[in-house]
mmCIF file of C-alpha atoms in Angstrom:
data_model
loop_
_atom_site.group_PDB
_atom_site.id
_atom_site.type_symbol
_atom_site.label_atom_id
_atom_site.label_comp_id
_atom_site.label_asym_id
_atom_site.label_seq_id
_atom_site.Cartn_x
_atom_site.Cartn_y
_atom_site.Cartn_z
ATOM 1 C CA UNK A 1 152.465 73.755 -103.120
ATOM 2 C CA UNK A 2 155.846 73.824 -101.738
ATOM 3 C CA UNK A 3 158.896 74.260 -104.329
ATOM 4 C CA UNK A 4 158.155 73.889 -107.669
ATOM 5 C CA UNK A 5 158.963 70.313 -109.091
ATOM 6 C CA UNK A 6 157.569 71.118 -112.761
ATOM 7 C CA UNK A 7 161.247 71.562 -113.616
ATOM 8 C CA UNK A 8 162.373 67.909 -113.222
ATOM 9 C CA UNK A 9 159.335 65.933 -113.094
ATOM 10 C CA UNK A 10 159.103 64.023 -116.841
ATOM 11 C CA UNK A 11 156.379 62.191 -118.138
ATOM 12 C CA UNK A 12 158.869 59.479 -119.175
ATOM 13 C CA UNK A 13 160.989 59.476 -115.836
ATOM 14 C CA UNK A 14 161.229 55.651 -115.234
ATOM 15 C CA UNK A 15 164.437 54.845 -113.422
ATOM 16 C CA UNK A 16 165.634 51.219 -112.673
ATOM 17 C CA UNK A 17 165.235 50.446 -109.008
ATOM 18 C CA UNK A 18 167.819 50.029 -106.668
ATOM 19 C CA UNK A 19 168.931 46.735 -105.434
ATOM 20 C CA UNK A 20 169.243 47.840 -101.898
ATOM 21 C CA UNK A 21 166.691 48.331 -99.154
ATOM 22 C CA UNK A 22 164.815 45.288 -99.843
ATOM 23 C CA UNK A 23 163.255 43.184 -96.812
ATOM 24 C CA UNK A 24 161.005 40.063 -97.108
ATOM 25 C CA UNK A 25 158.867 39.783 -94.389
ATOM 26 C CA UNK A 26 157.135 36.756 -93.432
ATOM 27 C CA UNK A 27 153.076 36.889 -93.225
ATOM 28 C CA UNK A 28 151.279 34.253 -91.432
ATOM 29 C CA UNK A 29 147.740 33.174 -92.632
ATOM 30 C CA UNK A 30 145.168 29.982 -92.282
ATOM 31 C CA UNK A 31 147.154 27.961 -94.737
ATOM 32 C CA UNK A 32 151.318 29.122 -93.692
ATOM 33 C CA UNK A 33 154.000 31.722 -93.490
ATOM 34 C CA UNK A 34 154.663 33.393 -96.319
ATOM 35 C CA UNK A 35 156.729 35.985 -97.389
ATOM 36 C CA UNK A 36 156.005 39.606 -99.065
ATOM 37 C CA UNK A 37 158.583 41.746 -100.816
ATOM 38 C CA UNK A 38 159.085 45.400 -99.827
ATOM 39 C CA UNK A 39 161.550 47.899 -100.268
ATOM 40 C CA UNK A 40 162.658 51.067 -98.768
ATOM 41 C CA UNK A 41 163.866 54.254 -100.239
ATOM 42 C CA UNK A 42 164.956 57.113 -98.872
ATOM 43 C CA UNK A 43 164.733 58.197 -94.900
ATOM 44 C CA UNK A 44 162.953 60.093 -92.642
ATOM 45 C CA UNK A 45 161.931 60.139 -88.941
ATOM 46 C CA UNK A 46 158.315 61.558 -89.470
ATOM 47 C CA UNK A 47 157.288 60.662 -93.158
ATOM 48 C CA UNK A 48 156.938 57.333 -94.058
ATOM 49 C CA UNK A 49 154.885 56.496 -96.582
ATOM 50 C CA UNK A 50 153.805 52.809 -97.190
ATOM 51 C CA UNK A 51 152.508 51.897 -100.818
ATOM 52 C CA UNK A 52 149.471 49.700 -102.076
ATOM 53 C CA UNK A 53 149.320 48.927 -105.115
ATOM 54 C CA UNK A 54 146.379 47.829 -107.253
ATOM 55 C CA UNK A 55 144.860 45.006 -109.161
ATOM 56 C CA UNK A 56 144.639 42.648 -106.856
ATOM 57 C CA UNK A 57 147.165 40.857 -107.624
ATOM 58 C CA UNK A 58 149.114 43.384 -109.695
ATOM 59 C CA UNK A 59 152.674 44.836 -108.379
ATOM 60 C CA UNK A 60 154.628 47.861 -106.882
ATOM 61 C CA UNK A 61 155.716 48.321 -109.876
ATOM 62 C CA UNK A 62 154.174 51.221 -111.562
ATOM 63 C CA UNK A 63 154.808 53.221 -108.517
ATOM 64 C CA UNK A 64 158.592 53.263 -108.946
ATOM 65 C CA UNK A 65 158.336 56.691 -110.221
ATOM 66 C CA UNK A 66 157.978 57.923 -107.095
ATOM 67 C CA UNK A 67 162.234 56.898 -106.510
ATOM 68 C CA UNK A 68 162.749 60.294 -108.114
ATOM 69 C CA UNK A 69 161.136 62.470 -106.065
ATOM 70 C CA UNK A 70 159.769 61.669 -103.030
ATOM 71 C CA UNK A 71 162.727 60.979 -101.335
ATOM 72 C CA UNK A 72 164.412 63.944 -102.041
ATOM 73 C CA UNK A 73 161.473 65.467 -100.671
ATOM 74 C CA UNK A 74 161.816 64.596 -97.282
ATOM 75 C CA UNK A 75 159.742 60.818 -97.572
ATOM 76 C CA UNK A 76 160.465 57.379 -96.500
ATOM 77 C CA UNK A 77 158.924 55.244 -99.326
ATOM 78 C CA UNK A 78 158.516 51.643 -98.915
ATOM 79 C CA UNK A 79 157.425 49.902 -101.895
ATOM 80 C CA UNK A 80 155.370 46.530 -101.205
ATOM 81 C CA UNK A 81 154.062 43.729 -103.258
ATOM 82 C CA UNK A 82 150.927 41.990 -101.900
ATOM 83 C CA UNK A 83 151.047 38.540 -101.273
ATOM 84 C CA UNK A 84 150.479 36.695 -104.821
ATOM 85 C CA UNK A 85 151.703 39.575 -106.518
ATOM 86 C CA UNK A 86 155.302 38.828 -108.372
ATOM 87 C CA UNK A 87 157.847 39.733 -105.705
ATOM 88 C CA UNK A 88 155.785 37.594 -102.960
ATOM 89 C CA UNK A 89 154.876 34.227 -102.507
ATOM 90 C CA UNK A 90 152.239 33.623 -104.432
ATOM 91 C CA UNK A 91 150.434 30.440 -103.209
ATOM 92 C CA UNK A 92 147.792 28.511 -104.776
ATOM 93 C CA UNK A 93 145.398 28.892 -102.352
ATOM 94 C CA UNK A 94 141.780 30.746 -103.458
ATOM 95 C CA UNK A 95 140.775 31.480 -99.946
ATOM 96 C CA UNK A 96 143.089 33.242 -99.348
ATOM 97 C CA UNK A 97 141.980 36.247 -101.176
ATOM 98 C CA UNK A 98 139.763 38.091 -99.307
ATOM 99 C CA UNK A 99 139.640 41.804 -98.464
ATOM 100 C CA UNK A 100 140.059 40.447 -94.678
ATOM 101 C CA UNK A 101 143.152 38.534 -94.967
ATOM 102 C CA UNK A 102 144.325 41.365 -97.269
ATOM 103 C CA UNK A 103 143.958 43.801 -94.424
ATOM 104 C CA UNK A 104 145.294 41.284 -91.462
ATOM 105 C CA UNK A 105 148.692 41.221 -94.013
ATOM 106 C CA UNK A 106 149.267 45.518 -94.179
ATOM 107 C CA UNK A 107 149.016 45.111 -90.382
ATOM 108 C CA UNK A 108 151.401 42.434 -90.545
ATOM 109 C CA UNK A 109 153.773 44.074 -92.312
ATOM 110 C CA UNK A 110 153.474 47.684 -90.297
ATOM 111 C CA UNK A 111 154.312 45.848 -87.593
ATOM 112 C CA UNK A 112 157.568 44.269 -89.100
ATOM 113 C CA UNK A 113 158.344 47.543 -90.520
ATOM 114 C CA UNK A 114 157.830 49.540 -87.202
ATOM 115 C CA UNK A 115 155.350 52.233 -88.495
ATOM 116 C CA UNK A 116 152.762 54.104 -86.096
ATOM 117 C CA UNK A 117 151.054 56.727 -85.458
ATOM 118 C CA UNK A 118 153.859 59.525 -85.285
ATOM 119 C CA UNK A 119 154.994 58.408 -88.659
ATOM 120 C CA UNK A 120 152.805 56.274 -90.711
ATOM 121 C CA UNK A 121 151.024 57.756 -93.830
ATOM 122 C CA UNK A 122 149.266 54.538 -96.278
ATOM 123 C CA UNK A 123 148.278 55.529 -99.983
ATOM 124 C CA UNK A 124 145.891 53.132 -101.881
ATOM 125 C CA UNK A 125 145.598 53.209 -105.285
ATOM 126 C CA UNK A 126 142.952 51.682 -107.210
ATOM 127 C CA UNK A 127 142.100 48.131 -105.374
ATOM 128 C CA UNK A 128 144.891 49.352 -102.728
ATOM 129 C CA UNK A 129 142.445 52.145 -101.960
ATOM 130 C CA UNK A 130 139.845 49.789 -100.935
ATOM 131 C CA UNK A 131 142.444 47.893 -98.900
ATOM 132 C CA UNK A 132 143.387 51.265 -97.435
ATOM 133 C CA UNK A 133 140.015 52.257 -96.384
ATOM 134 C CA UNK A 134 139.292 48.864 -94.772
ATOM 135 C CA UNK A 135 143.108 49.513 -93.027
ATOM 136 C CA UNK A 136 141.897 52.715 -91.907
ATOM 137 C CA UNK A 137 138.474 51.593 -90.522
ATOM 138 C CA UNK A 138 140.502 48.690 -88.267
ATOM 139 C CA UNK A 139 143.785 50.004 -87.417
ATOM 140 C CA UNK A 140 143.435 54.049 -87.870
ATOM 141 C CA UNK A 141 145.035 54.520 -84.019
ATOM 142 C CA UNK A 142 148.159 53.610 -85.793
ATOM 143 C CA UNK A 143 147.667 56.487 -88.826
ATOM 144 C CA UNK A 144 149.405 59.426 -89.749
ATOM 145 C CA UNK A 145 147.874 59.697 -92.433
ATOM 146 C CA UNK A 146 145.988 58.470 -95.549
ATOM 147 C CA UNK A 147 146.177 59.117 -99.432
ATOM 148 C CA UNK A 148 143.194 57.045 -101.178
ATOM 149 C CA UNK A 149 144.034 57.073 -104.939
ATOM 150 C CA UNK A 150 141.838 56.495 -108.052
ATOM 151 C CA UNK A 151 139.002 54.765 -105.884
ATOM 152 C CA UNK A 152 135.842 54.991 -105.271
ATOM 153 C CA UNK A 153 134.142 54.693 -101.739
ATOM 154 C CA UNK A 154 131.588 52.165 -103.743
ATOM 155 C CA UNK A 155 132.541 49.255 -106.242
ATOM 156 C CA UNK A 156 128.422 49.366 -107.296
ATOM 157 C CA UNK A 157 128.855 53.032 -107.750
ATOM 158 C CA UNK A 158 131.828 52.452 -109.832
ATOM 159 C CA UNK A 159 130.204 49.985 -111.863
ATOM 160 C CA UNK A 160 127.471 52.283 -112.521
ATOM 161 C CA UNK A 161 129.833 54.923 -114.086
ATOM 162 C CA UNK A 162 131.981 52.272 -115.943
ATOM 163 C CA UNK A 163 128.593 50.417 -117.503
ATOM 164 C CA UNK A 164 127.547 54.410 -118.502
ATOM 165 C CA UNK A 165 130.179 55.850 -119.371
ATOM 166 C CA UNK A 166 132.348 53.357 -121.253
ATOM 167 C CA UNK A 167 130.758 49.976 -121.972
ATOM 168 C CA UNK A 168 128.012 52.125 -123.916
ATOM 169 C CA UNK A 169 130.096 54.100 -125.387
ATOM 170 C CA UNK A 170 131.997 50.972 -126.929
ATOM 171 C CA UNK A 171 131.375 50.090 -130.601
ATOM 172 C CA UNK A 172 128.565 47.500 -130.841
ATOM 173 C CA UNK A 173 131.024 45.183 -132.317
ATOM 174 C CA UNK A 174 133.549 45.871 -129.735
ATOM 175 C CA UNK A 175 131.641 45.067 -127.098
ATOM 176 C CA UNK A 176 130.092 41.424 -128.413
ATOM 177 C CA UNK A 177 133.565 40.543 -128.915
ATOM 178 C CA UNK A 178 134.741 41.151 -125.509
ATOM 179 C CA UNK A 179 131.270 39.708 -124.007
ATOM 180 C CA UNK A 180 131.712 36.799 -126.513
ATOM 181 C CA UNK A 181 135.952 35.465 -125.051
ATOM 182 C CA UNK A 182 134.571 36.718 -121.312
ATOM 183 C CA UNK A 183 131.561 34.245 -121.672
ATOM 184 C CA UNK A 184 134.170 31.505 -123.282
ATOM 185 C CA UNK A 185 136.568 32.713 -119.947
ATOM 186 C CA UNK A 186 139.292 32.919 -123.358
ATOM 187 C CA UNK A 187 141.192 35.382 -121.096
ATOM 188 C CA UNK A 188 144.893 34.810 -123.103
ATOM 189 C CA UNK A 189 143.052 35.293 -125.909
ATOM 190 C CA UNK A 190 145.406 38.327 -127.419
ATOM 191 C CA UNK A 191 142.876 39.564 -129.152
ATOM 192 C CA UNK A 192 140.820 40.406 -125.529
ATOM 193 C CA UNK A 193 143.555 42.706 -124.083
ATOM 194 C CA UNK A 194 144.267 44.460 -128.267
ATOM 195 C CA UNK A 195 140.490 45.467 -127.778
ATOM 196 C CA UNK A 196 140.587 46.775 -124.310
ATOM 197 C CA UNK A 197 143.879 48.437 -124.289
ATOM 198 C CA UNK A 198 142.926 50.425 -127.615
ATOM 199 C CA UNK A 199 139.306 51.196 -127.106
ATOM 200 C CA UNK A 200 139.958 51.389 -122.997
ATOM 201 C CA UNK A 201 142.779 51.368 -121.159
ATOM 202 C CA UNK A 202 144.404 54.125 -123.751
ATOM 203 C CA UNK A 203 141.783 56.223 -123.067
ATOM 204 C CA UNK A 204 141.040 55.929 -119.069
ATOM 205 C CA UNK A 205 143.680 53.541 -117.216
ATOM 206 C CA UNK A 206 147.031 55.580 -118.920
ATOM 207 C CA UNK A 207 146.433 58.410 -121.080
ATOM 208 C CA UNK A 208 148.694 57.535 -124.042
ATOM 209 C CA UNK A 209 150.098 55.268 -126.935
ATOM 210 C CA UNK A 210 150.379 51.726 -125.449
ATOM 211 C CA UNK A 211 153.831 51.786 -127.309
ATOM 212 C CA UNK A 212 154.565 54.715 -125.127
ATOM 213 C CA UNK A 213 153.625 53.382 -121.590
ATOM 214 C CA UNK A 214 156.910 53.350 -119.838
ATOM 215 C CA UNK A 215 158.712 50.230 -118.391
ATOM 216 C CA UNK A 216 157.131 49.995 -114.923
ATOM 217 C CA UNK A 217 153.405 50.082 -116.048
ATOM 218 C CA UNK A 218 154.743 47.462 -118.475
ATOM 219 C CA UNK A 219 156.283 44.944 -116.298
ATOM 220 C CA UNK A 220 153.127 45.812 -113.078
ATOM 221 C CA UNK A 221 150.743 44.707 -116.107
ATOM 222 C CA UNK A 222 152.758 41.657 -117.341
ATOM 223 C CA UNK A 223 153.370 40.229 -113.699
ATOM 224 C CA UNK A 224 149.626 40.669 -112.789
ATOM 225 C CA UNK A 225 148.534 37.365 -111.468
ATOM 226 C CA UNK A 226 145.050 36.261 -112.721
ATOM 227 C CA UNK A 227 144.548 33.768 -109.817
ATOM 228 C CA UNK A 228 144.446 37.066 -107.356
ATOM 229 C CA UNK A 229 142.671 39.862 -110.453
ATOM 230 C CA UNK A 230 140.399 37.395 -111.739
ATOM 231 C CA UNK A 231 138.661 35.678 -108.512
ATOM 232 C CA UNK A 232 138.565 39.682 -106.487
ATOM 233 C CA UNK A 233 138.222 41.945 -109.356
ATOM 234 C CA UNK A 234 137.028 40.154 -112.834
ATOM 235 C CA UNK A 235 138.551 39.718 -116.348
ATOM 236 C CA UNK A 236 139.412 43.329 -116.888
ATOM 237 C CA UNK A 237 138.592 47.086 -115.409
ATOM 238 C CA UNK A 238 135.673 47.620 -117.475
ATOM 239 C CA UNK A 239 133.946 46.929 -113.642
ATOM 240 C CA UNK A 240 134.462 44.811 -110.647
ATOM 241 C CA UNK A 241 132.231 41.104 -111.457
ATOM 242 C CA UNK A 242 134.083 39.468 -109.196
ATOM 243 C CA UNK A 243 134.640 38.840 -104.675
ATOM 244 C CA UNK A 244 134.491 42.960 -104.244
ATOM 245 C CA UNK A 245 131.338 44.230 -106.879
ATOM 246 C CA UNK A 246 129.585 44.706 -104.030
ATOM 247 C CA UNK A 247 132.200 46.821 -101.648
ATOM 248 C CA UNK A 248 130.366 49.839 -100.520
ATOM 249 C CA UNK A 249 131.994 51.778 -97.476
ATOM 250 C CA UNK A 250 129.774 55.114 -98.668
ATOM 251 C CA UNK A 251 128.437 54.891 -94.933
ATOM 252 C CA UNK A 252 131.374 54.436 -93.281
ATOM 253 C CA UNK A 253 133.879 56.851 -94.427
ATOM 254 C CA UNK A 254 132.820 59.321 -91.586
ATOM 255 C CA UNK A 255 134.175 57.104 -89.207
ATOM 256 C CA UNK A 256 137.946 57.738 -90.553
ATOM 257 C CA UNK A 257 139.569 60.226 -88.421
ATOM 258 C CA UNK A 258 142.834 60.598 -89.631
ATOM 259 C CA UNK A 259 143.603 63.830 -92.506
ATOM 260 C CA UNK A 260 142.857 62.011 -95.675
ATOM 261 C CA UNK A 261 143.693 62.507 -99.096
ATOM 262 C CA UNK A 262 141.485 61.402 -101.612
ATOM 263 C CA UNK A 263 143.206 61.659 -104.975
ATOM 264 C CA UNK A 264 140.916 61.853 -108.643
ATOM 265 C CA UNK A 265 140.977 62.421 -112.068
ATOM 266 C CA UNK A 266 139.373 63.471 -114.909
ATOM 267 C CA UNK A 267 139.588 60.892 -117.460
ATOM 268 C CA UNK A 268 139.535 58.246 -114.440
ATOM 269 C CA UNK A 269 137.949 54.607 -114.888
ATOM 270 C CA UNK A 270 136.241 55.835 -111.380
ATOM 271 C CA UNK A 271 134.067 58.646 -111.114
ATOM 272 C CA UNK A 272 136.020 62.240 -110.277
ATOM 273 C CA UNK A 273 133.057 63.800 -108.578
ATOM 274 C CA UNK A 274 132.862 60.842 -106.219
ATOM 275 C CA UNK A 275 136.312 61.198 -105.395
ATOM 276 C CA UNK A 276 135.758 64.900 -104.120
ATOM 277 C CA UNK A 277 132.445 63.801 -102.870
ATOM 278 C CA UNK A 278 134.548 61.493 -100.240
ATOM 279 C CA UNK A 279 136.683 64.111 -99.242
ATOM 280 C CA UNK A 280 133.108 65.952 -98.007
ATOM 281 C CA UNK A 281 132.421 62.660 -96.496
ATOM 282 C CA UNK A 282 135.675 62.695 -94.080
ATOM 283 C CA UNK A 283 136.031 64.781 -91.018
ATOM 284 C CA UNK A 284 139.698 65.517 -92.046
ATOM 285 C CA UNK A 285 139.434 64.957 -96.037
ATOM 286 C CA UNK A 286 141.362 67.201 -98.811
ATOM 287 C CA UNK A 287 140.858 66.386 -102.241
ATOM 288 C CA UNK A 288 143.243 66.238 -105.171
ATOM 289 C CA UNK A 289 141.988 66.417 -109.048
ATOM 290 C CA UNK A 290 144.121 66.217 -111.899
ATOM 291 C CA UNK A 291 142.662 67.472 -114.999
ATOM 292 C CA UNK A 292 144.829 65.501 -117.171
ATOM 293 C CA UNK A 293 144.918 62.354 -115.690
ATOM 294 C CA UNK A 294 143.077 59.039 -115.898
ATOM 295 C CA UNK A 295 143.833 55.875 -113.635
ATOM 296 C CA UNK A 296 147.053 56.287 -113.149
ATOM 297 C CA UNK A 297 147.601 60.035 -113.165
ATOM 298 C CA UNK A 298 150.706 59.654 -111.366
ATOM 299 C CA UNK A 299 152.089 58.560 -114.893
ATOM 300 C CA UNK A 300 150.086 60.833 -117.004
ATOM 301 C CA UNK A 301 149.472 64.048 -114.697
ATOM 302 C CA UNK A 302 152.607 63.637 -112.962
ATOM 303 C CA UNK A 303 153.506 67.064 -111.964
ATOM 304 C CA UNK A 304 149.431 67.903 -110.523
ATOM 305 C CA UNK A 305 149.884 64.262 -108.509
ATOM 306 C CA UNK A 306 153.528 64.189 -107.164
ATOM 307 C CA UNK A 307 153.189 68.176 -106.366
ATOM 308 C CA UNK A 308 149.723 67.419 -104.891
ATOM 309 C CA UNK A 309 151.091 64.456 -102.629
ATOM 310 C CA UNK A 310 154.024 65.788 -100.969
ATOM 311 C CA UNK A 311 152.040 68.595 -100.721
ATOM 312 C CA UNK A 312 149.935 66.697 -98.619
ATOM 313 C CA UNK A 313 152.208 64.633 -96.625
ATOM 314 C CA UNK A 314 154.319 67.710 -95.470
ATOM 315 C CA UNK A 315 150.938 69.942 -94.432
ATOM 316 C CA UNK A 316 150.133 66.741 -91.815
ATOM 317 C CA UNK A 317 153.830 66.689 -90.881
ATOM 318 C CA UNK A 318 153.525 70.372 -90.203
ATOM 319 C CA UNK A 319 150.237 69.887 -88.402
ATOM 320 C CA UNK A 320 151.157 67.307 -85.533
ATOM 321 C CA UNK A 321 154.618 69.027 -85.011
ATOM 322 C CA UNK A 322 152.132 71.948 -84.410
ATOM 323 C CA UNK A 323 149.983 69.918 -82.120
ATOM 324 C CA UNK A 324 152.545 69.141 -79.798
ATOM 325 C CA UNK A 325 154.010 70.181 -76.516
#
């Protein structure tokens, strides 16, 4: 897959971000402007890759690890917070999270950013995957290309594999704990986020000692806003109980016609085999699986997902310079 970055990419590679590049860019919506945060890094004429992060209502943040490689690769990276994520506005208004409004804003800010077809390539992770795919199936005429990470093509279907393959799996006690401050809605309860990072999140959302999760999944998790992740997601990623549980696009994905990536991984919170199942599903789909990873196997499989992604951006580079005259 292109040179060999097993050399320099580290599993504890978390540099500080620069201070330059960054842009706010004012968003319009039912109830004002706002602004959103992004920021660019590196430069390139033909590969420029715009980030969404997860949650909702989570940050860039976690993502900064791509500052060390992808722009010496040849990428434009912009980084991105959402609106009512911790770089953006984040205004107190509930209707204003919704997948809709969500999507209207990443056109928004393409536009503001000058991204089209010739150039643009969007990766999704997690939430930002379903965000991506509703992008996609609005606004694909102004794709490069698309990189849907760590997400399902069906929040039921995702539910399904949470509810059988970890909420069962929980210790009884476990589990009536958790159901027991959920049903109180006791989410600062300390104990509710000890229980779920140790019998959870350790296990499928970053494969390793919470006292070893670097800086930037650190700071994405501690500026997650509950008034976005609560209302659109639910209390935790144990499953989706709240605006998107029932998301399904498993009958739409066919209609994406733009070279897709669809990015999974073993010890994933969503379902590996559905991940390479969507790549089936596209007309143009590729698949990525890291065998090491879990939720955010760009932290944990590092070398498999940043070698797997340029990978991927360069073969569609390569492809349209190809395809024309």
């Amino acid at each position: 897959m292109g040179e060999d970055f097993s050399s320099t990419l580290s599993m504890t590679t978390h540099p500080a971000p620069p201070a330059s590049g960054v842009r706010k860019i004012p968003v319009r919506t039912a109830q004002g402007t706002f602004d959103v945060w992004t920021r660019r890094s590196g430069a390139s004429p033909n590969i420029k890759l715009l980030l969404l992060h997860g949650g909702p209502g989570c940050t860039h943040e976690y993502f900064e690890v791509f500052d060390s490689f992808l722009p010496q690769a040849g990428v434009e990276l912009y980084f991105y917070d959402q609106l009512g994520s911790h770089h953006s506005s984040q205004p107190d208004h509930a209707d204003l999270w919704e997948v809709e409004r969500f999507v209207d804003e990443v056109e928004q800010v393409r536009q503001a950013l000058a991204l089209d077809g010739s150039n643009f390539f969007l990766l999704g992770h997690s939430w930002g995957g379903i965000l991506a795919i509703e992008y996609a199936l609005r606004h694909q005429q102004y794709l490069k290309g698309l990189i849907i990470s760590n997400m399902v093509w069906s929040v039921p279907e995702y539910n399904r594999y949470a509810e059988e393959n970890f909420l069962r799996q929980l210790p009884a006690g476990v589990l009536a704990e958790l159901q027991a401050i959920e049903a109180a809605e006791d989410y600062d309860n300390p104990r509710y986020m000890e229980l779920l990072i140790s019998h959870h999140y350790e296990h499928h959302v970053l494969r390793r000692p919470y006292a070893q999760w670097p800086d930037s999944v650190l700071r994405a998790f501690e500026h997650l806003n509950p008034k976005v992740y609560i209302p659109m997601q639910g209390p935790s990623e144990l499953g989706a109980r709240g605006k998107l549980a029932q998301w399904d696009r498993r009958a739409d994905l066919s209609r994406i016609q733009v070279p897709t990536l669809t990015i999974g991984a073993a010890h994933d919170t969503m379902d590996p085999q559905q991940m390479a199942a969507m790549a089936k599903a596209l007309p143009l789909g590729s698949h990525l699986h890291c065998p090491n990873g879990s939720h955010m196997a760009m932290v944990d499989d590092q070398v498999v997902y940043i070698q797997g992604l340029i990978d991927f951006l360069r073969r569609v580079d390569a492809q349209t310079i190809r395809q024309e005259p």
